[in-house]
CSV table of C-alpha atoms in Angstrom, one decimal:
chain,number,residue,atom,x,y,z
A,1,MET,CA,99.9,-54.5,-256.8
A,2,LEU,CA,100.7,-58.6,-258.1
A,3,LYS,CA,104.6,-58.3,-257.1
A,4,ALA,CA,103.9,-57.6,-253.3
A,5,PHE,CA,102.5,-60.6,-252.9
A,6,PHE,CA,103.5,-63.1,-255.2
A,7,LYS,CA,107.2,-62.4,-255.9
A,8,THR,CA,108.6,-61.8,-252.2
A,9,LYS,CA,110.1,-64.5,-250.4
A,10,GLU,CA,108.2,-63.3,-247.0
A,11,TRP,CA,104.8,-63.9,-248.3
A,12,ALA,CA,105.1,-66.7,-251.4
A,13,LEU,CA,104.3,-69.8,-249.0
A,14,TRP,CA,100.9,-68.2,-248.6
A,15,ALA,CA,100.8,-66.8,-252.0
A,16,TYR,CA,101.4,-70.1,-253.9
A,17,ALA,CA,100.5,-72.7,-251.1
A,18,GLY,CA,97.2,-71.0,-250.0
A,19,LEU,CA,96.5,-70.6,-254.2
A,20,THR,CA,96.9,-74.2,-254.4
A,21,LEU,CA,94.8,-75.2,-251.3
A,22,LEU,CA,92.2,-73.0,-252.9
A,23,ILE,CA,92.5,-74.6,-256.4
A,24,PHE,CA,92.2,-78.2,-254.9
A,25,SER,CA,89.0,-77.4,-253.0
A,26,LEU,CA,87.5,-75.5,-255.9
A,27,TRP,CA,88.2,-78.7,-257.9
A,28,VAL,CA,86.4,-80.8,-255.0
A,29,GLN,CA,83.6,-78.9,-255.4
A,30,VAL,CA,83.5,-79.4,-259.4
A,31,GLN,CA,83.4,-83.2,-258.8
A,32,PHE,CA,80.5,-82.7,-256.4
A,33,THR,CA,78.8,-80.4,-258.8
A,34,VAL,CA,78.9,-83.4,-261.4
A,35,ALA,CA,77.8,-86.0,-258.9
A,36,PHE,CA,74.8,-84.0,-258.3
A,37,ASN,CA,74.2,-83.4,-261.8
A,38,SER,CA,74.0,-87.6,-262.4
A,39,TRP,CA,71.7,-87.7,-259.3
A,40,TYR,CA,69.1,-85.3,-260.7
A,41,GLY,CA,68.5,-87.5,-263.5
A,42,ARG,CA,68.0,-90.5,-261.0
A,43,PHE,CA,65.8,-88.8,-259.1
A,44,TYR,CA,63.6,-86.7,-261.6
A,45,ASN,CA,63.3,-90.3,-263.9
A,46,LEU,CA,62.0,-92.0,-260.5
A,47,LEU,CA,59.6,-89.3,-260.2
A,48,GLN,CA,58.1,-89.7,-263.3
A,49,ALA,CA,57.9,-93.4,-263.2
A,50,SER,CA,56.1,-93.2,-259.9
A,51,ALA,CA,52.6,-94.4,-261.4
A,52,SER,CA,54.4,-98.0,-262.2
A,53,TYR,CA,54.6,-98.6,-258.6
A,54,LYS,CA,50.9,-97.8,-257.4
A,55,ASP,CA,50.4,-101.5,-257.0
A,56,ASN,CA,53.6,-101.4,-254.8
A,57,PRO,CA,53.9,-98.4,-253.4
A,58,SER,CA,56.1,-99.2,-250.7
A,59,GLU,CA,58.4,-100.0,-252.9
A,60,GLY,CA,58.7,-96.6,-254.7
A,61,ILE,CA,58.5,-94.7,-251.5
A,62,THR,CA,61.8,-96.8,-249.8
A,63,LEU,CA,63.2,-95.7,-253.3
A,64,PHE,CA,62.2,-92.2,-253.2
A,65,TYR,CA,64.0,-92.1,-249.7
A,66,ASP,CA,66.9,-94.0,-250.8
A,67,HIS,CA,67.5,-91.4,-253.0
A,68,LEU,CA,67.1,-88.7,-250.5
A,69,ILE,CA,68.3,-89.8,-247.3
A,70,SER,CA,70.0,-93.1,-247.2
A,71,LEU,CA,73.4,-93.7,-246.1
A,72,SER,CA,74.2,-97.1,-247.9
A,73,TYR,CA,76.6,-95.3,-250.0
A,74,ILE,CA,78.6,-95.0,-246.7
A,75,THR,CA,77.9,-98.4,-244.9
A,76,ASN,CA,78.7,-100.0,-248.3
A,77,ASN,CA,82.3,-98.8,-248.5
A,78,PHE,CA,81.5,-96.1,-250.8
A,79,SER,CA,80.2,-98.3,-253.7
A,80,GLY,CA,76.7,-97.6,-255.4
A,81,GLU,CA,75.2,-94.6,-255.6
A,82,ALA,CA,75.0,-91.5,-253.4
A,83,SER,CA,72.2,-90.0,-251.6
A,84,PHE,CA,71.5,-86.4,-251.7
A,85,VAL,CA,72.3,-86.0,-247.9
A,86,VAL,CA,75.5,-88.0,-248.7
A,87,LEU,CA,76.8,-85.3,-251.4
A,88,ALA,CA,75.3,-82.5,-249.9
A,89,PHE,CA,77.1,-82.2,-246.4
A,90,PRO,CA,80.9,-83.0,-247.7
A,91,TYR,CA,79.6,-80.1,-250.2
A,92,ILE,CA,78.9,-77.7,-247.6
A,93,VAL,CA,81.9,-78.3,-245.6
A,94,ILE,CA,84.1,-77.9,-248.5
A,95,ALA,CA,82.0,-74.8,-249.4
A,96,VAL,CA,82.2,-73.0,-245.8
A,97,PHE,CA,85.8,-73.3,-245.7
A,98,THR,CA,86.6,-72.3,-249.2
A,99,SER,CA,84.7,-69.5,-248.5
A,100,TRP,CA,86.5,-68.9,-244.7
A,101,PHE,CA,90.1,-69.4,-246.4
A,102,THR,CA,89.3,-66.8,-249.5
A,103,SER,CA,88.7,-64.3,-246.8
A,104,ILE,CA,91.7,-64.7,-245.2
A,105,TYR,CA,93.5,-65.1,-248.3
A,106,ALA,CA,92.6,-61.7,-249.3
A,107,LEU,CA,93.5,-60.2,-246.4
A,108,ARG,CA,97.1,-61.2,-246.2
A,109,TRP,CA,97.3,-60.1,-249.9
A,110,ARG,CA,95.7,-56.7,-248.5
A,111,GLN,CA,98.6,-56.6,-245.7
A,112,ALA,CA,101.5,-57.2,-248.2
A,113,MET,CA,100.1,-54.8,-250.7
A,114,THR,CA,99.5,-52.4,-247.7
A,115,PHE,CA,102.8,-52.6,-246.2
A,116,ASN,CA,104.9,-52.3,-249.4
A,117,TYR,CA,103.3,-48.9,-250.6
A,118,ILE,CA,103.7,-47.3,-246.7
A,119,PRO,CA,107.4,-47.2,-246.7
A,120,ARG,CA,107.7,-45.4,-250.2
A,121,TRP,CA,104.7,-43.3,-250.0
A,122,ARG,CA,106.4,-41.7,-246.9
A,123,HIS,CA,109.1,-39.9,-249.1
A,124,VAL,CA,105.7,-38.5,-251.6
A,125,GLU,CA,106.1,-34.7,-251.4
A,126,VAL,CA,102.9,-33.8,-253.5
A,127,GLU,CA,100.3,-36.1,-252.8
A,128,ILE,CA,97.8,-37.1,-255.6
A,129,GLU,CA,94.0,-37.2,-254.6
A,130,GLY,CA,92.9,-39.6,-251.9
A,131,ALA,CA,96.2,-41.0,-251.4
A,132,SER,CA,95.0,-42.2,-248.2
A,133,GLN,CA,91.8,-44.3,-249.4
A,134,ARG,CA,93.6,-45.9,-252.0
A,135,ILE,CA,96.1,-47.8,-249.2
A,136,GLN,CA,93.3,-48.1,-246.8
A,137,GLU,CA,90.5,-49.4,-249.2
A,138,ASP,CA,91.5,-49.7,-252.3
A,139,CYS,CA,94.5,-52.3,-251.9
A,140,TYR,CA,91.8,-54.3,-250.1
A,141,ARG,CA,89.1,-54.2,-252.8
A,142,PHE,CA,91.9,-54.7,-255.3
A,143,ALA,CA,93.0,-58.2,-253.5
A,144,LYS,CA,89.3,-59.3,-252.7
A,145,ILE,CA,88.1,-58.7,-256.2
A,146,VAL,CA,91.1,-60.1,-258.2
A,147,GLU,CA,91.3,-63.0,-256.1
A,148,SER,CA,87.0,-63.9,-256.6
A,149,LEU,CA,87.2,-63.1,-260.0
A,150,GLY,CA,90.8,-65.5,-260.5
A,151,LEU,CA,89.2,-68.6,-258.6
A,152,GLN,CA,86.2,-68.1,-260.8
A,153,ILE,CA,88.0,-68.3,-263.6
A,154,VAL,CA,89.7,-71.5,-262.4
A,155,ARG,CA,86.3,-73.1,-261.7
A,156,SER,CA,84.9,-72.0,-264.6
A,157,ILE,CA,87.6,-73.9,-266.3
A,158,MET,CA,87.3,-76.9,-264.4
A,159,THR,CA,83.5,-76.9,-264.7
A,160,LEU,CA,83.4,-76.6,-268.6
A,161,ILE,CA,86.0,-79.4,-268.5
A,162,ALA,CA,83.6,-81.7,-266.6
A,163,PHE,CA,80.2,-80.6,-268.0
A,164,ILE,CA,81.1,-80.1,-271.9
A,165,PRO,CA,81.2,-83.8,-272.1
A,166,ILE,CA,78.3,-84.5,-270.6
A,167,LEU,CA,76.2,-81.8,-272.4
A,168,TRP,CA,78.0,-83.1,-275.6
A,169,GLY,CA,76.6,-86.5,-275.2
A,170,LEU,CA,73.1,-85.1,-274.0
A,171,SER,CA,73.1,-83.2,-277.2
A,172,ASP,CA,72.1,-86.4,-278.9
A,173,LYS,CA,68.5,-86.2,-277.2
A,174,VAL,CA,67.5,-82.6,-279.1
A,175,ASP,CA,64.6,-83.4,-281.5
A,176,ILE,CA,64.2,-80.2,-283.0
A,177,PRO,CA,65.1,-79.2,-286.6
A,178,TYR,CA,68.6,-77.8,-287.8
A,179,LEU,CA,69.9,-78.4,-284.2
A,180,ARG,CA,69.1,-82.6,-284.2
A,181,ASP,CA,72.0,-82.4,-287.2
A,182,ILE,CA,74.7,-80.9,-285.2
A,183,GLU,CA,77.0,-83.3,-282.9
A,184,GLY,CA,77.2,-81.3,-279.6
A,185,SER,CA,74.4,-78.7,-280.4
A,186,LEU,CA,73.5,-77.6,-276.6
A,187,VAL,CA,77.5,-76.7,-276.3
A,188,TRP,CA,77.2,-74.6,-279.7
A,189,VAL,CA,74.1,-72.9,-278.4
A,190,ALA,CA,75.3,-72.1,-274.9
A,191,LEU,CA,79.0,-70.7,-276.3
A,192,ILE,CA,77.1,-68.7,-278.9
A,193,VAL,CA,74.6,-66.9,-276.5
A,194,SER,CA,77.4,-66.4,-274.3
A,195,LEU,CA,80.0,-64.8,-276.8
A,196,GLY,CA,76.6,-62.5,-278.1
A,197,GLY,CA,75.5,-61.6,-274.6
A,198,LEU,CA,79.0,-60.4,-273.8
A,199,PHE,CA,79.0,-58.3,-276.7
A,200,ILE,CA,76.0,-56.5,-275.9
A,201,SER,CA,77.0,-56.4,-272.1
A,202,TRP,CA,80.6,-54.4,-273.4
A,203,PHE,CA,78.1,-51.7,-275.6
A,204,VAL,CA,75.9,-51.4,-272.8
A,205,GLY,CA,78.0,-51.2,-270.0
A,206,TRP,CA,80.5,-49.0,-271.9
A,207,TYR,CA,80.3,-46.0,-269.8
A,208,LEU,CA,80.5,-47.6,-266.3
A,209,PRO,CA,84.0,-48.0,-265.9
A,210,GLY,CA,84.9,-44.1,-265.9
A,211,LEU,CA,81.4,-43.4,-263.9
A,212,GLU,CA,83.0,-45.5,-261.0
A,213,TYR,CA,86.4,-43.9,-261.4
A,214,ASN,CA,85.0,-40.3,-261.1
A,215,ASN,CA,82.6,-41.7,-258.3
A,216,GLN,CA,85.8,-42.5,-256.2
A,217,LYS,CA,86.8,-39.1,-256.9
A,218,VAL,CA,84.4,-37.0,-256.0
A,219,GLU,CA,83.7,-39.4,-252.7
A,220,ALA,CA,87.6,-38.9,-251.9
A,221,ALA,CA,87.4,-35.2,-252.3
A,222,PHE,CA,84.5,-35.0,-249.7
A,223,ARG,CA,86.0,-37.6,-247.5
A,224,LYS,CA,89.4,-35.5,-247.1
A,225,ASP,CA,87.4,-32.3,-246.7
A,226,LEU,CA,85.5,-34.1,-243.8
A,227,VAL,CA,88.6,-35.5,-242.3
A,228,LEU,CA,90.5,-31.9,-242.3
A,229,GLY,CA,87.7,-30.2,-240.5
A,230,GLU,CA,88.2,-32.9,-238.0
A,231,ASP,CA,91.8,-30.8,-237.0
A,232,ASN,CA,91.0,-27.3,-238.8
A,233,LYS,CA,87.6,-25.5,-238.6
A,234,GLU,CA,88.5,-24.0,-241.5
A,235,TYR,CA,87.6,-26.9,-243.2
A,236,ALA,CA,84.3,-28.4,-243.8
A,237,GLN,CA,82.5,-25.2,-244.1
A,238,PRO,CA,78.8,-25.9,-245.2
A,239,GLU,CA,79.0,-24.7,-248.6
A,240,LYS,CA,82.3,-26.0,-249.4
A,241,LEU,CA,80.6,-29.4,-248.4
A,242,TRP,CA,77.7,-29.1,-250.4
A,243,GLU,CA,79.6,-27.8,-253.7
A,244,LEU,CA,81.3,-31.4,-253.0
A,245,PHE,CA,78.3,-33.0,-252.1
A,246,LEU,CA,76.6,-31.8,-255.4
A,247,GLY,CA,79.2,-33.1,-257.5
A,248,ILE,CA,78.8,-36.8,-255.7
A,249,ARG,CA,75.1,-36.4,-256.5
A,250,PHE,CA,75.5,-35.6,-259.8
A,251,ASN,CA,77.9,-38.6,-260.7
A,252,TYR,CA,75.5,-41.0,-258.9
A,253,HIS,CA,72.4,-39.7,-260.9
A,254,ARG,CA,74.5,-40.8,-264.1
A,255,LEU,CA,76.0,-44.1,-262.7
A,256,PHE,CA,72.4,-45.1,-261.4
A,257,LYS,CA,71.1,-44.3,-264.8
A,258,HIS,CA,73.7,-46.3,-266.5
A,259,TYR,CA,73.4,-49.4,-264.4
A,260,SER,CA,69.7,-49.0,-264.8
A,261,TYR,CA,70.1,-49.6,-268.2
A,262,PHE,CA,72.7,-52.7,-267.7
A,263,ASN,CA,70.5,-54.5,-265.2
A,264,ALA,CA,67.7,-54.2,-267.8
A,265,TRP,CA,69.2,-56.3,-269.7
A,266,MET,CA,71.0,-58.6,-267.8
A,267,ASN,CA,67.7,-59.3,-265.9
A,268,THR,CA,66.5,-60.0,-269.6
A,269,TYR,CA,69.0,-62.0,-270.5
A,270,ASP,CA,69.0,-64.2,-267.7
A,271,GLN,CA,65.4,-64.9,-267.9
A,272,PHE,CA,65.9,-65.8,-271.4
A,273,MET,CA,68.7,-68.4,-270.5
A,274,ILE,CA,66.3,-70.3,-268.0
A,275,ILE,CA,64.1,-71.5,-270.8
A,276,VAL,CA,66.9,-72.0,-273.8
A,277,PRO,CA,67.6,-75.9,-272.4
A,278,TYR,CA,63.9,-76.2,-272.0
A,279,LEU,CA,63.0,-75.0,-275.6
A,280,ILE,CA,65.9,-77.3,-277.3
A,281,VAL,CA,64.8,-80.2,-275.6
A,282,GLY,CA,61.5,-79.5,-273.9
A,283,PRO,CA,59.9,-81.6,-276.9
A,284,GLY,CA,61.7,-84.5,-277.0
A,285,LEU,CA,59.3,-85.1,-273.7
A,286,PHE,CA,56.1,-85.4,-276.0
A,287,THR,CA,57.7,-87.9,-278.5
A,288,GLY,CA,58.9,-90.2,-276.4
A,289,LEU,CA,62.9,-89.8,-276.9
A,290,ILE,CA,63.7,-88.6,-273.2
A,291,MET,CA,62.3,-88.8,-269.6
A,292,LEU,CA,61.8,-85.9,-267.0
A,293,GLY,CA,65.1,-86.8,-265.2
A,294,THR,CA,67.2,-86.4,-268.6
A,295,VAL,CA,65.4,-82.7,-269.0
A,296,THR,CA,66.7,-82.1,-265.8
A,297,GLN,CA,70.3,-83.2,-266.2
A,298,VAL,CA,70.1,-80.8,-269.5
A,299,SER,CA,68.6,-78.1,-267.8
A,300,ASN,CA,71.5,-78.4,-265.1
A,301,ALA,CA,74.4,-79.1,-267.8
A,302,PHE,CA,73.5,-76.2,-269.8
A,303,GLN,CA,73.2,-73.8,-267.0
A,304,ARG,CA,77.2,-75.1,-266.1
A,305,VAL,CA,78.7,-74.5,-269.6
A,306,HIS,CA,76.6,-71.5,-270.3
A,307,GLY,CA,77.7,-70.3,-266.8
A,308,GLY,CA,81.5,-71.0,-267.4
A,309,PHE,CA,81.5,-69.3,-271.0
A,310,ALA,CA,79.3,-66.4,-269.7
A,311,LEU,CA,81.9,-65.9,-266.7
A,312,PHE,CA,82.7,-61.9,-267.6
A,313,LEU,CA,79.1,-61.3,-268.7
A,314,HIS,CA,77.7,-62.3,-265.0
A,315,ASN,CA,80.9,-60.0,-263.3
A,316,TRP,CA,80.8,-57.2,-265.8
A,317,THR,CA,80.1,-54.8,-262.7
A,318,THR,CA,82.8,-56.2,-260.9
A,319,ILE,CA,84.7,-55.9,-263.5
A,320,THR,CA,83.7,-52.2,-263.9
A,321,GLU,CA,84.8,-51.5,-260.5
A,322,LEU,CA,88.0,-53.8,-260.5
A,323,ARG,CA,89.0,-51.5,-263.9
A,324,SER,CA,88.3,-48.5,-261.4
A,325,ILE,CA,90.6,-49.5,-258.7
A,326,TRP,CA,93.2,-50.7,-261.1
A,327,ARG,CA,93.7,-47.1,-262.4
A,328,ARG,CA,93.5,-45.5,-259.4
A,329,LEU,CA,96.2,-47.8,-257.7
A,330,SER,CA,98.3,-47.3,-261.0
A,331,GLU,CA,98.2,-43.5,-260.5
A,332,PHE,CA,99.2,-44.0,-257.1
A,333,GLU,CA,102.2,-46.3,-257.9
A,334,LYS,CA,103.4,-44.0,-260.9
A,335,ASN,CA,103.4,-41.3,-258.1
A,336,ILE,CA,105.4,-43.1,-255.7
A,337,SER,CA,107.7,-44.2,-258.3
A,338,LEU,CA,108.5,-40.7,-259.5
A,339,TYR,CA,109.6,-39.8,-255.6
A,340,GLU,CA,111.5,-42.7,-255.6
A,341,ASN,CA,113.4,-42.1,-258.6
A,342,LYS,CA,114.1,-38.6,-257.6
A,343,ASN,CA,115.3,-39.5,-254.3
A,344,ASN,CA,117.4,-42.2,-255.9
A,345,GLN,CA,119.1,-39.6,-258.3
A,346,VAL,CA,119.7,-37.3,-255.1
A,347,SER,CA,121.4,-40.0,-253.8
A,348,GLU,CA,123.7,-40.7,-256.3
A,349,LYS,CA,124.9,-37.6,-257.0
A,350,GLY,CA,125.3,-37.2,-253.1
């Protein structure tokens, strides 16, 4: 699964140069998110101070539009403070490019895996269930998911490196009992709730990997009978198809039930996490310790840090799918290797 792409001369340039380019583009995006966080603080502080411009509203309106659409940062040789437009447009271009190149990269990985399997697969004497599906579908899904998760992990690490110092510094603005005396309290809260959420998710989603694996098996059996029925009318009989479909329906009902449990937990968790930073720093607004811009900065930085810590929590269903695909491809590779070893032994005896 990995060797076909990362350990062959044919694909070395794509594998490593392409990965380097993707990581660099993620790093640039993270730098933009840091700049956006700083912009949020300045902009919302301006909004909170809007009443102070009532005697000279034109000055306040000018500052308002400067924060949103001014190009002075560019015309001043990239000095001063960038407006939202100056930050947004390059971010969009980089994000679109990254998305496009990610898709191309996954396709190349799929190609490497597929044409590594096919010559070896032709020597297999006894097929395992859904062999063609494992080559045609599972290879692409594996490459796409592993690449996506891998890049998310890299991005999360970069985000944590960039935002933990910011959130640590903003923790000085906390003014509630117990937490005010803990250095970097916002970072510790983000870490604890993320680990707690992951621990609970592990139990709530305990049955999902096995159900996903079973789902692929019953779907493959149904698909195989339909394909055989295209050339041989002895297959794809209504009674047989109905029996196979009952297995699909039974497994899907179990899958939907357990996903419902998991989704109920995740939606509850996500909604609670929205208000956590406000619960912690919001009281400081009323004591005069902080301004609205600081609250917005804290909320944004907290969500970034929490998102980095909670990467596996928010990708739990994707990881569940990946575990199922990994299991299927591992079985497929073992079956191929079995007949490769047999053929090698026969060749040596000959």
